[in-house]
Coordinates of C-alpha atoms in Angstrom, one line a residue:
X1 CA -15.2 38.0 -3.5
X2 CA -15.8 37.5 -7.2
X3 CA -16.0 34.0 -8.6
X4 CA -15.6 33.2 -12.3
X5 CA -16.6 29.8 -13.5
X6 CA -16.4 27.4 -16.4
X7 CA -19.7 25.6 -16.4
X8 CA -20.6 22.1 -17.7
X9 CA -23.9 21.7 -16.0
X10 CA -25.6 23.3 -13.0
X11 CA -24.1 22.1 -9.7
X12 CA -20.9 21.3 -11.5
X13 CA -19.2 24.7 -11.7
X14 CA -15.4 25.2 -11.5
X15 CA -13.5 27.9 -9.7
X16 CA -11.3 29.9 -12.0
X17 CA -10.3 32.9 -9.9
X18 CA -10.7 34.4 -6.5
X19 CA -10.5 38.1 -6.0
X20 CA -9.1 38.5 -2.5
X21 CA -8.5 42.3 -2.2
X22 CA -11.7 43.0 -0.2
X23 CA -11.1 40.1 2.2
X24 CA -7.4 41.0 2.7
X25 CA -8.4 44.6 3.5
X26 CA -10.8 43.4 6.2
X27 CA -8.2 40.9 7.6
X28 CA -5.7 43.7 7.8
X29 CA -8.2 45.5 10.1
X30 CA -8.2 42.3 12.2
X31 CA -11.9 41.7 11.4
X32 CA -13.4 38.2 11.4
X33 CA -14.5 37.4 7.9
X34 CA -17.5 35.3 6.9
X35 CA -17.6 34.2 3.3
X36 CA -20.4 32.6 1.5
X37 CA -19.1 29.4 -0.2
X38 CA -20.7 26.7 -2.5
X39 CA -22.2 29.3 -4.9
X40 CA -21.0 31.3 -7.8
X41 CA -21.7 32.6 -11.3
X42 CA -21.5 30.7 -14.6
X43 CA -20.2 31.9 -17.9
X44 CA -23.6 33.3 -18.7
X45 CA -23.9 35.3 -15.5
X46 CA -26.4 32.9 -13.9
X47 CA -26.1 32.1 -10.2
X48 CA -25.2 28.5 -9.8
X49 CA -23.4 26.2 -7.3
X50 CA -20.3 24.1 -7.1
X51 CA -22.4 21.0 -6.3
X52 CA -21.7 18.3 -3.7
X53 CA -18.7 19.2 -1.5
X54 CA -18.9 22.8 -2.6
X55 CA -18.4 24.2 0.9
X56 CA -15.2 22.2 1.5
X57 CA -14.0 23.1 -2.0
X58 CA -14.6 26.8 -1.3
X59 CA -12.7 26.7 1.9
X60 CA -9.7 25.0 0.3
X61 CA -9.7 27.5 -2.5
X62 CA -9.7 30.4 -0.1
X63 CA -6.9 28.8 1.9
X64 CA -4.9 28.3 -1.3
X65 CA -5.5 31.9 -2.4
X66 CA -4.2 33.3 0.9
X67 CA -1.3 30.7 1.2
X68 CA -2.7 29.5 4.6
X69 CA -0.7 27.1 6.7
X70 CA -3.8 25.0 7.4
X71 CA -7.5 24.7 6.3
X72 CA -9.7 23.2 9.0
X73 CA -13.0 21.6 7.9
X74 CA -15.5 21.5 10.7
X75 CA -18.1 18.8 10.3
X76 CA -20.3 16.4 12.2
X77 CA -17.5 13.8 12.6
X78 CA -14.3 14.2 14.6
X79 CA -11.9 12.9 11.9
X80 CA -11.2 10.3 9.3
X81 CA -11.7 6.7 10.4
X82 CA -10.3 3.4 9.0
X83 CA -13.9 2.5 8.1
X84 CA -17.4 3.9 8.5
X85 CA -18.0 3.7 12.3
X86 CA -21.7 3.1 11.5
X87 CA -20.7 -0.2 9.8
X88 CA -17.5 -1.0 11.8
X89 CA -18.0 0.0 15.5
X90 CA -14.3 -0.6 16.3
X91 CA -13.0 1.6 13.4
X92 CA -10.0 3.7 14.4
X93 CA -9.6 7.4 14.0
X94 CA -6.5 8.3 12.0
X95 CA -4.3 11.1 13.4
X96 CA -3.1 11.9 9.9
X97 CA -3.5 10.7 6.3
X98 CA -1.9 11.5 3.0
X99 CA -3.6 13.4 0.2
X100 CA -3.3 10.3 -2.0
X101 CA -5.0 8.0 0.5
X102 CA -7.7 10.6 1.4
X103 CA -8.4 11.2 -2.3
X104 CA -8.9 7.5 -2.9
X105 CA -11.1 7.1 0.1
X106 CA -13.2 10.1 -0.9
X107 CA -13.5 8.7 -4.4
X108 CA -14.6 5.3 -2.9
X109 CA -17.5 7.1 -1.1
X110 CA -15.9 7.7 2.3
X111 CA -18.1 10.7 3.0
X112 CA -15.9 12.8 5.3
X113 CA -14.4 15.0 2.5
X114 CA -15.4 15.4 -1.1
X115 CA -12.7 14.4 -3.6
X116 CA -12.8 17.8 -5.3
X117 CA -11.7 19.6 -2.1
X118 CA -8.9 17.0 -1.6
X119 CA -7.7 17.4 -5.3
X120 CA -7.5 21.1 -4.8
X121 CA -5.6 20.9 -1.5
X122 CA -3.1 18.5 -3.1
X123 CA -2.6 20.7 -6.1
X124 CA -1.9 23.8 -4.1
X125 CA -0.2 22.1 -1.1
X126 CA -2.9 23.2 1.4
X127 CA -2.7 21.0 4.5
X128 CA -6.2 20.2 5.9
X129 CA -7.6 19.0 9.2
X130 CA -11.0 17.4 9.6
X131 CA -12.3 18.4 13.1
X132 CA -15.6 18.1 15.0
X133 CA -17.9 21.0 15.2
X134 CA -19.3 19.5 18.4
X135 CA -16.2 18.3 20.4
X136 CA -13.0 20.2 21.2
X137 CA -10.7 17.4 20.3
X138 CA -7.9 16.9 17.7
X139 CA -9.1 15.8 14.3
X140 CA -7.3 14.2 11.3
X141 CA -4.6 16.0 9.4
X142 CA -4.5 15.5 5.7
X143 CA -1.1 16.3 4.1
X144 CA 1.5 15.1 1.6
X145 CA 3.7 13.0 3.8
X146 CA 2.9 11.2 7.1
X147 CA 4.4 8.7 9.4
X148 CA 3.0 5.4 8.2
X149 CA 1.6 3.0 10.8
X150 CA 2.4 -0.7 10.9
X151 CA -0.7 -1.6 8.8
X152 CA 0.2 0.7 5.9
X153 CA -3.5 0.8 5.2
X154 CA -5.4 4.1 5.2
X155 CA -8.9 2.6 5.4
X156 CA -11.6 0.4 4.0
X157 CA -14.5 1.9 2.0
X158 CA -17.5 0.7 0.1
X159 CA -19.7 2.0 -2.7
X160 CA -23.2 0.5 -3.2
X161 CA -25.3 0.6 -6.4
X162 CA -22.9 -0.7 -9.0
X163 CA -23.8 -2.5 -12.2
X164 CA -21.5 -5.0 -13.9
X165 CA -21.7 -5.5 -17.7
X166 CA -20.4 -8.6 -19.5
X167 CA -19.8 -8.4 -23.3
X168 CA -19.3 -11.8 -24.8
X169 CA -17.8 -12.6 -28.2
X170 CA -16.0 -9.5 -29.2
X171 CA -13.7 -9.8 -32.2
X172 CA -10.1 -10.2 -31.0
X173 CA -8.6 -7.4 -33.1
X174 CA -7.3 -3.8 -32.6
X175 CA -9.8 -1.1 -32.1
X176 CA -12.8 -3.1 -30.8
X177 CA -12.5 -1.8 -27.2
X178 CA -12.2 1.7 -28.5
X179 CA -15.4 1.4 -30.5
X180 CA -17.3 0.1 -27.4
X181 CA -16.1 2.6 -24.8
X182 CA -16.0 5.6 -27.1
X183 CA -19.7 4.9 -27.7
X184 CA -20.4 4.9 -24.0
X185 CA -18.3 8.0 -23.5
X186 CA -20.3 9.9 -26.1
X187 CA -23.4 9.2 -24.0
X188 CA -21.6 10.3 -20.8
X189 CA -21.6 6.8 -19.2
X190 CA -18.9 6.8 -16.6
X191 CA -17.1 3.5 -16.6
X192 CA -15.1 2.3 -13.6
X193 CA -13.4 -1.1 -13.6
X194 CA -12.6 -2.8 -17.0
X195 CA -11.4 -6.3 -17.4
X196 CA -10.6 -8.1 -20.6
X197 CA -10.2 -11.9 -21.1
X198 CA -7.4 -13.6 -23.0
X199 CA -8.4 -13.9 -26.7
X200 CA -9.3 -17.4 -27.9
X201 CA -10.5 -18.6 -31.2
X202 CA -10.5 -15.0 -32.6
X203 CA -12.8 -13.6 -29.9
X204 CA -12.6 -12.2 -26.4
X205 CA -14.8 -11.0 -23.6
X206 CA -14.9 -7.7 -21.7
X207 CA -16.5 -6.9 -18.4
X208 CA -16.9 -3.4 -16.9
X209 CA -18.7 -1.6 -14.1
X210 CA -20.7 1.6 -13.9
X211 CA -23.2 3.1 -11.5
X212 CA -26.5 1.4 -11.3
X213 CA -28.2 4.7 -12.2
X214 CA -26.5 4.6 -15.6
X215 CA -27.2 0.9 -16.3
X216 CA -30.3 1.4 -18.4
X217 CA -28.6 4.0 -20.5
X218 CA -25.5 1.9 -20.9
X219 CA -27.6 -1.1 -22.0
X220 CA -29.5 1.0 -24.6
X221 CA -26.2 2.3 -26.0
X222 CA -24.6 -1.1 -26.1
X223 CA -27.5 -2.6 -28.0
X224 CA -26.8 -0.1 -30.8
X225 CA -23.3 -1.7 -31.2
X226 CA -22.7 -4.8 -33.3
X227 CA -19.3 -5.6 -31.9
X228 CA -20.2 -8.5 -29.7
X229 CA -22.4 -11.6 -29.6
X230 CA -24.1 -11.1 -26.3
X231 CA -24.4 -8.6 -23.4
X232 CA -25.6 -9.1 -19.8
X233 CA -25.9 -6.9 -16.8
X234 CA -25.9 -7.5 -13.0
X235 CA -27.3 -4.6 -11.1
X236 CA -26.9 -6.1 -7.6
X237 CA -23.2 -5.2 -7.1
X238 CA -21.1 -3.2 -4.6
X239 CA -17.5 -2.3 -4.6
X240 CA -15.3 -2.7 -1.5
X241 CA -11.8 -1.2 -1.5
X242 CA -8.8 -1.0 0.8
X243 CA -6.6 2.1 0.3
X244 CA -3.0 2.8 1.5
X245 CA 0.1 4.2 0.0
X246 CA 2.2 1.7 1.9
X247 CA 0.7 -1.3 0.1
X248 CA 3.0 -1.0 -2.9
X249 CA 6.0 -2.0 -0.8
X250 CA 4.4 -4.6 1.5
X251 CA 3.3 -8.0 0.3
X252 CA 0.4 -10.0 1.6
X253 CA -2.2 -7.2 1.8
X254 CA -4.3 -8.5 -1.1
X255 CA -4.0 -12.0 0.3
X256 CA -5.4 -10.9 3.7
X257 CA -8.3 -9.1 1.9
X258 CA -9.2 -12.2 -0.1
X259 CA -8.9 -14.4 3.0
X260 CA -11.3 -12.2 4.9
X261 CA -13.9 -12.5 2.1
X262 CA -13.3 -16.2 1.8
X263 CA -13.7 -16.8 5.5
X264 CA -17.1 -15.1 5.3
X265 CA -18.2 -17.0 2.2
X266 CA -18.3 -13.8 0.1
X267 CA -17.8 -14.3 -3.7
X268 CA -15.6 -11.9 -5.7
X269 CA -17.0 -11.0 -9.1
X270 CA -14.2 -8.6 -10.3
X271 CA -10.9 -7.4 -8.9
X272 CA -9.1 -4.2 -9.7
X273 CA -5.7 -3.0 -8.3
X274 CA -3.4 0.0 -8.4
X275 CA -0.4 1.1 -6.4
X276 CA -2.5 2.3 -3.5
X277 CA -5.9 0.6 -3.9
X278 CA -7.4 -2.9 -4.2
X279 CA -11.1 -3.1 -5.1
X280 CA -13.4 -6.1 -5.3
X281 CA -16.8 -6.2 -6.9
X282 CA -19.1 -8.3 -4.7
X283 CA -22.9 -8.8 -4.1
X284 CA -24.5 -5.7 -2.6
X285 CA -26.0 -7.7 0.2
X286 CA -22.6 -8.7 1.4
X287 CA -21.0 -5.2 1.4
X288 CA -21.3 -4.3 5.1
X289 CA -20.2 -7.8 6.2
X290 CA -17.2 -7.5 3.8
X291 CA -16.1 -4.2 5.2
X292 CA -16.2 -5.4 8.7
X293 CA -14.4 -8.7 7.9
X294 CA -11.7 -6.9 5.9
X295 CA -11.2 -4.3 8.6
X296 CA -10.9 -6.9 11.3
X297 CA -8.3 -8.8 9.3
X298 CA -6.2 -5.8 8.5
X299 CA -6.5 -3.7 11.7
X300 CA -7.1 -6.2 14.5

């Protein structure tokens, strides 16, 4: 099999083409095929890798190339759970989950599947199944449409090591946000949640989050800017999220999440919502307790 890649950096290659003639010839002979995944060649002919999740991504790419009915991913867990069982012992295994929910959970650091493999499966309509390599039991199917359970929630996930920046006193005029975030973009700082306050007295405030590992770089970049009066950073944050495609048509989900945090005296620093996700930025020390409390509120 020949791989051709478009390369940004090492461990971040992209699959461009799969030559399947050799594999198909062996399959036609009813041979069992073993294919080396995760690795490839960049545009300069150097051997490089796909990076984290490269094995799953390789498997999905092969399944797409051969129009397979199902791509099974064998791993050290027996499926996708409503939360990390190491944090929530009573987490429930899902018999099936949508691509959209799995992609959000993967993006929120649910470490069963890498989001690149799920993106590829969704794009090429490859149904997946996460199964155990140690137990002969059914796993979790990942597909486009599923039968929603009563909760309408796919799961609860957390991401540690977040930093929250607060920019105070930006001029309340068009183009200011562009100047700030284009500066961060040019230095490859990946911004997650962004909140902007209502302008008063000709000024406004903006808060955003990024990974803690990029906090020092972000601060150096922001200090080059003269578009605000003050900047502060909190590097003790975590993000807790609930994910579920059914949330958009069912009221009260956000209220239950906030109730669970309130009952456990957990303060919310920022809130972000979409059609299938609600995320809260909280103190990192409260992250595990928050996941357990939210899971108990929504699933028990």
